[in-house]
Amino acid sequence: MASCSQPWRRQRARGFAYLWTLLMVAFMGVGLTIAGDLYATAARRDQERELLFIGHEFRNAIASYYKANGRNQYPQTLDELLKDPRFAGATRHLRRLYADPVTGKAEWALVLLQGRIVGVHSLSARQPIKQDNFEDDDAGLRLKARYADWVFTYPHDLFIPPENGATPTPGPAPNAAPGGSAMRGG
């Protein structure tokens, strides 16, 4: 009788080994899915940080152009930030025209005021992960539904109404609403 029970025990042991292997593969699949999601979230957060950095670069370049030579004038094109045509020498307000880290393209939507560039924003309709805890200059980016709503203007509060009930700054010209036509930036 001992010899008859041996094959049954071996088959039963093989069945458990097979079951454990299937469970291990399933757990590995779940783990890889979670790791993939974490990686994708980390990559999007990196893109958001880069978008904020580039937005600040554009804002600072527009401010530099605006204040240069005391003329208080905004640029007409993004290329004017690379080489200011108002000066004989090469005056640069921006090192290069950056690509949008969210879309991966060198296209930006321009925010215009009386035909001049006062800011830029992404063309991406994706929803940002970051919704709060922005620096003071970026307070207008809070709770935005898409990256295209992250508008980087000079001054930073150009289109933000004051919160304390004070009289708002003069409104933009009819063409000045953020989200104007997309123009190639480089």
mmCIF file of C-alpha atoms in Angstrom:
data_model
loop_
_atom_site.group_PDB
_atom_site.id
_atom_site.type_symbol
_atom_site.label_atom_id
_atom_site.label_comp_id
_atom_site.label_asym_id
_atom_site.label_seq_id
_atom_site.Cartn_x
_atom_site.Cartn_y
_atom_site.Cartn_z
ATOM 1 C CA MET A 1 0.000 0.000 0.000
ATOM 2 C CA ALA A 2 2.849 2.334 0.550
ATOM 3 C CA SER A 3 3.760 2.209 -3.130
ATOM 4 C CA CYS A 4 0.196 3.116 -4.195
ATOM 5 C CA SER A 5 0.127 6.295 -2.072
ATOM 6 C CA GLN A 6 3.462 7.647 -3.420
ATOM 7 C CA PRO A 7 2.202 8.737 -6.897
ATOM 8 C CA TRP A 8 -0.782 10.484 -5.316
ATOM 9 C CA ARG A 9 1.496 12.439 -2.966
ATOM 10 C CA ARG A 10 3.762 13.460 -5.838
ATOM 11 C CA GLN A 11 0.849 14.706 -7.916
ATOM 12 C CA ARG A 12 -0.511 16.590 -4.933
ATOM 13 C CA ALA A 13 2.920 18.205 -4.304
ATOM 14 C CA ARG A 14 3.192 19.182 -7.987
ATOM 15 C CA GLY A 15 -0.273 20.755 -7.796
ATOM 16 C CA PHE A 16 0.742 22.909 -4.834
ATOM 17 C CA ALA A 17 3.982 23.950 -6.533
ATOM 18 C CA TYR A 18 2.023 24.936 -9.627
ATOM 19 C CA LEU A 19 -0.462 26.908 -7.517
ATOM 20 C CA TRP A 20 2.371 28.709 -5.683
ATOM 21 C CA THR A 21 4.016 29.544 -9.007
ATOM 22 C CA LEU A 22 0.769 31.013 -10.333
ATOM 23 C CA LEU A 23 0.315 33.073 -7.151
ATOM 24 C CA MET A 24 3.901 34.324 -7.348
ATOM 25 C CA VAL A 25 3.427 35.383 -10.993
ATOM 26 C CA ALA A 26 0.181 37.164 -10.080
ATOM 27 C CA PHE A 27 1.841 39.042 -7.191
ATOM 28 C CA MET A 28 4.751 39.994 -9.426
ATOM 29 C CA GLY A 29 2.294 41.333 -12.012
ATOM 30 C CA VAL A 30 0.502 43.413 -9.392
ATOM 31 C CA GLY A 31 3.835 44.678 -8.081
ATOM 32 C CA LEU A 32 5.002 45.648 -11.562
ATOM 33 C CA THR A 33 1.716 47.460 -12.205
ATOM 34 C CA ILE A 34 2.090 49.432 -8.994
ATOM 35 C CA ALA A 35 5.731 50.200 -9.793
ATOM 36 C CA GLY A 36 4.711 51.358 -13.290
ATOM 37 C CA ASP A 37 2.049 53.669 -11.855
ATOM 38 C CA LEU A 38 4.520 55.096 -9.352
ATOM 39 C CA TYR A 39 7.050 55.676 -12.124
ATOM 40 C CA ALA A 40 4.453 57.388 -14.351
ATOM 41 C CA THR A 41 3.361 59.638 -11.467
ATOM 42 C CA ALA A 42 6.970 60.535 -10.672
ATOM 43 C CA ALA A 43 7.612 61.319 -14.350
ATOM 44 C CA ARG A 44 4.541 63.606 -14.479
ATOM 45 C CA ARG A 45 5.667 65.386 -11.315
ATOM 46 C CA ASP A 46 9.066 65.940 -12.935
ATOM 47 C CA GLN A 47 7.326 67.383 -15.998
ATOM 48 C CA GLU A 48 5.319 69.708 -13.751
ATOM 49 C CA ARG A 49 8.462 70.915 -11.979
ATOM 50 C CA GLU A 50 10.100 71.510 -15.348
ATOM 51 C CA LEU A 51 7.003 73.347 -16.627
ATOM 52 C CA LEU A 52 7.115 75.610 -13.570
ATOM 53 C CA PHE A 53 10.839 76.269 -14.118
ATOM 54 C CA ILE A 54 10.371 77.058 -17.820
ATOM 55 C CA GLY A 55 7.311 79.196 -17.079
ATOM 56 C CA HIS A 56 9.414 81.214 -14.634
ATOM 57 C CA GLU A 57 12.159 81.532 -17.257
ATOM 58 C CA PHE A 58 9.657 82.970 -19.749
ATOM 59 C CA ARG A 59 8.155 85.243 -17.085
ATOM 60 C CA ASN A 60 11.594 86.549 -16.088
ATOM 61 C CA ALA A 61 12.592 87.047 -19.732
ATOM 62 C CA ILE A 62 9.411 89.011 -20.461
ATOM 63 C CA ALA A 63 10.044 91.109 -17.333
ATOM 64 C CA SER A 64 13.630 91.758 -18.419
ATOM 65 C CA TYR A 65 12.493 92.773 -21.904
ATOM 66 C CA TYR A 66 9.741 94.978 -20.447
ATOM 67 C CA LYS A 67 12.109 96.811 -18.096
ATOM 68 C CA ALA A 68 15.063 97.072 -20.514
ATOM 69 C CA ASN A 69 16.086 100.613 -21.284
ATOM 70 C CA GLY A 70 13.106 101.957 -19.297
ATOM 71 C CA ARG A 71 10.749 101.551 -22.261
ATOM 72 C CA ASN A 72 8.099 99.425 -20.515
ATOM 73 C CA GLN A 73 7.231 97.543 -23.672
ATOM 74 C CA TYR A 74 6.374 93.873 -24.131
ATOM 75 C CA PRO A 75 7.863 91.764 -26.972
ATOM 76 C CA GLN A 76 5.942 91.071 -30.174
ATOM 77 C CA THR A 77 7.507 87.625 -30.720
ATOM 78 C CA LEU A 78 9.295 85.070 -28.592
ATOM 79 C CA ASP A 79 12.344 85.486 -30.820
ATOM 80 C CA GLU A 80 12.708 89.040 -29.496
ATOM 81 C CA LEU A 81 13.483 87.510 -26.114
ATOM 82 C CA LEU A 82 16.498 85.776 -27.681
ATOM 83 C CA LYS A 83 17.865 88.898 -29.358
ATOM 84 C CA ASP A 84 16.302 92.222 -28.451
ATOM 85 C CA PRO A 85 15.990 94.255 -31.690
ATOM 86 C CA ARG A 86 15.784 97.521 -29.744
ATOM 87 C CA PHE A 87 19.511 97.386 -29.012
ATOM 88 C CA ALA A 88 22.441 97.506 -31.423
ATOM 89 C CA GLY A 89 24.351 94.825 -29.509
ATOM 90 C CA ALA A 90 23.103 91.341 -28.730
ATOM 91 C CA THR A 91 20.867 91.739 -25.695
ATOM 92 C CA ARG A 92 19.429 88.411 -24.607
ATOM 93 C CA HIS A 93 16.583 88.030 -22.154
ATOM 94 C CA LEU A 94 16.215 84.267 -22.672
ATOM 95 C CA ARG A 95 18.968 81.756 -23.451
ATOM 96 C CA ARG A 96 16.833 79.602 -25.731
ATOM 97 C CA LEU A 97 13.214 78.877 -26.589
ATOM 98 C CA TYR A 98 12.278 75.916 -24.434
ATOM 99 C CA ALA A 99 10.069 73.029 -25.443
ATOM 100 C CA ASP A 100 6.952 72.414 -23.397
ATOM 101 C CA PRO A 101 7.881 69.487 -21.118
ATOM 102 C CA VAL A 102 4.296 68.235 -20.978
ATOM 103 C CA THR A 103 3.638 68.098 -24.733
ATOM 104 C CA GLY A 104 7.271 67.672 -25.769
ATOM 105 C CA LYS A 105 6.820 70.272 -28.516
ATOM 106 C CA ALA A 106 8.373 73.722 -28.896
ATOM 107 C CA GLU A 107 4.917 75.266 -29.153
ATOM 108 C CA TRP A 108 3.391 77.593 -26.615
ATOM 109 C CA ALA A 109 0.120 79.460 -26.491
ATOM 110 C CA LEU A 110 0.861 83.152 -26.214
ATOM 111 C CA VAL A 111 -1.015 85.518 -23.938
ATOM 112 C CA LEU A 112 -1.378 88.787 -25.801
ATOM 113 C CA LEU A 113 -2.179 92.283 -24.589
ATOM 114 C CA GLN A 114 -2.634 94.831 -27.364
ATOM 115 C CA GLY A 115 -0.785 92.564 -29.772
ATOM 116 C CA ARG A 116 2.236 92.069 -27.525
ATOM 117 C CA ILE A 117 3.285 88.987 -25.532
ATOM 118 C CA VAL A 118 2.664 89.286 -21.802
ATOM 119 C CA GLY A 119 2.876 85.573 -21.072
ATOM 120 C CA VAL A 120 2.820 81.966 -22.243
ATOM 121 C CA HIS A 121 1.098 78.751 -21.297
ATOM 122 C CA SER A 122 1.166 75.095 -22.265
ATOM 123 C CA LEU A 123 -1.142 73.638 -24.900
ATOM 124 C CA SER A 124 -1.742 70.453 -22.878
ATOM 125 C CA ALA A 125 -5.281 69.602 -21.828
ATOM 126 C CA ARG A 126 -4.059 67.027 -19.261
ATOM 127 C CA GLN A 127 -5.033 67.531 -15.640
ATOM 128 C CA PRO A 128 -2.147 68.554 -13.368
ATOM 129 C CA ILE A 129 -1.274 66.462 -10.357
ATOM 130 C CA LYS A 130 -0.143 69.526 -8.406
ATOM 131 C CA GLN A 131 -3.172 71.516 -7.304
ATOM 132 C CA ASP A 132 -1.910 73.541 -4.340
ATOM 133 C CA ASN A 133 1.158 74.682 -2.372
ATOM 134 C CA PHE A 134 2.506 76.968 -5.082
ATOM 135 C CA GLU A 135 4.884 79.852 -4.449
ATOM 136 C CA ASP A 136 3.270 83.283 -4.038
ATOM 137 C CA ASP A 137 4.062 84.273 -7.630
ATOM 138 C CA ASP A 138 2.252 81.154 -8.829
ATOM 139 C CA ALA A 139 -0.825 81.440 -6.603
ATOM 140 C CA GLY A 140 -2.953 81.829 -9.734
ATOM 141 C CA LEU A 141 -2.118 78.243 -10.705
ATOM 142 C CA ARG A 142 -4.064 76.779 -7.775
ATOM 143 C CA LEU A 143 -6.825 74.286 -8.549
ATOM 144 C CA LYS A 144 -6.516 74.515 -12.336
ATOM 145 C CA ALA A 145 -8.182 71.804 -14.384
ATOM 146 C CA ARG A 146 -5.473 71.509 -17.044
ATOM 147 C CA TYR A 147 -1.881 72.488 -17.744
ATOM 148 C CA ALA A 148 -3.113 74.964 -20.367
ATOM 149 C CA ASP A 149 -4.587 76.945 -17.456
ATOM 150 C CA TRP A 150 -1.132 77.390 -15.897
ATOM 151 C CA VAL A 151 -0.488 80.870 -17.311
ATOM 152 C CA PHE A 152 2.905 82.515 -16.774
ATOM 153 C CA THR A 153 2.567 86.279 -17.282
ATOM 154 C CA TYR A 154 4.534 89.342 -16.316
ATOM 155 C CA PRO A 155 3.518 90.609 -13.891
ATOM 156 C CA HIS A 156 2.486 87.310 -12.348
ATOM 157 C CA ASP A 157 -0.899 88.647 -11.229
ATOM 158 C CA LEU A 158 -1.826 90.372 -14.490
ATOM 159 C CA PHE A 159 -5.123 88.487 -14.863
ATOM 160 C CA ILE A 160 -5.801 87.601 -11.223
ATOM 161 C CA PRO A 161 -8.433 89.729 -9.469
ATOM 162 C CA PRO A 162 -7.430 90.883 -5.977
ATOM 163 C CA GLU A 163 -8.844 88.833 -3.109
ATOM 164 C CA ASN A 164 -9.215 91.590 -0.519
ATOM 165 C CA GLY A 165 -12.032 93.443 -2.286
ATOM 166 C CA ALA A 166 -9.729 96.137 -3.660
ATOM 167 C CA THR A 167 -10.360 97.608 -7.056
ATOM 168 C CA PRO A 168 -9.036 95.210 -9.686
ATOM 169 C CA THR A 169 -6.280 96.305 -12.001
ATOM 170 C CA PRO A 170 -7.449 97.413 -15.441
ATOM 171 C CA GLY A 171 -8.638 94.482 -17.474
ATOM 172 C CA PRO A 172 -6.823 93.167 -20.487
ATOM 173 C CA ALA A 173 -7.529 94.229 -24.023
ATOM 174 C CA PRO A 174 -10.091 92.123 -25.935
ATOM 175 C CA ASN A 175 -7.360 89.809 -27.328
ATOM 176 C CA ALA A 176 -5.645 89.362 -23.993
ATOM 177 C CA ALA A 177 -7.505 86.446 -22.513
ATOM 178 C CA PRO A 178 -5.251 83.520 -21.607
ATOM 179 C CA GLY A 179 -5.668 80.666 -24.020
ATOM 180 C CA GLY A 180 -5.370 82.719 -27.178
ATOM 181 C CA SER A 181 -4.245 81.179 -30.408
ATOM 182 C CA ALA A 182 -1.264 78.886 -30.254
ATOM 183 C CA MET A 183 1.826 80.252 -31.886
ATOM 184 C CA ARG A 184 4.987 78.390 -32.624
ATOM 185 C CA GLY A 185 7.690 79.312 -30.155
ATOM 186 C CA GLY A 186 10.745 77.957 -31.859
#
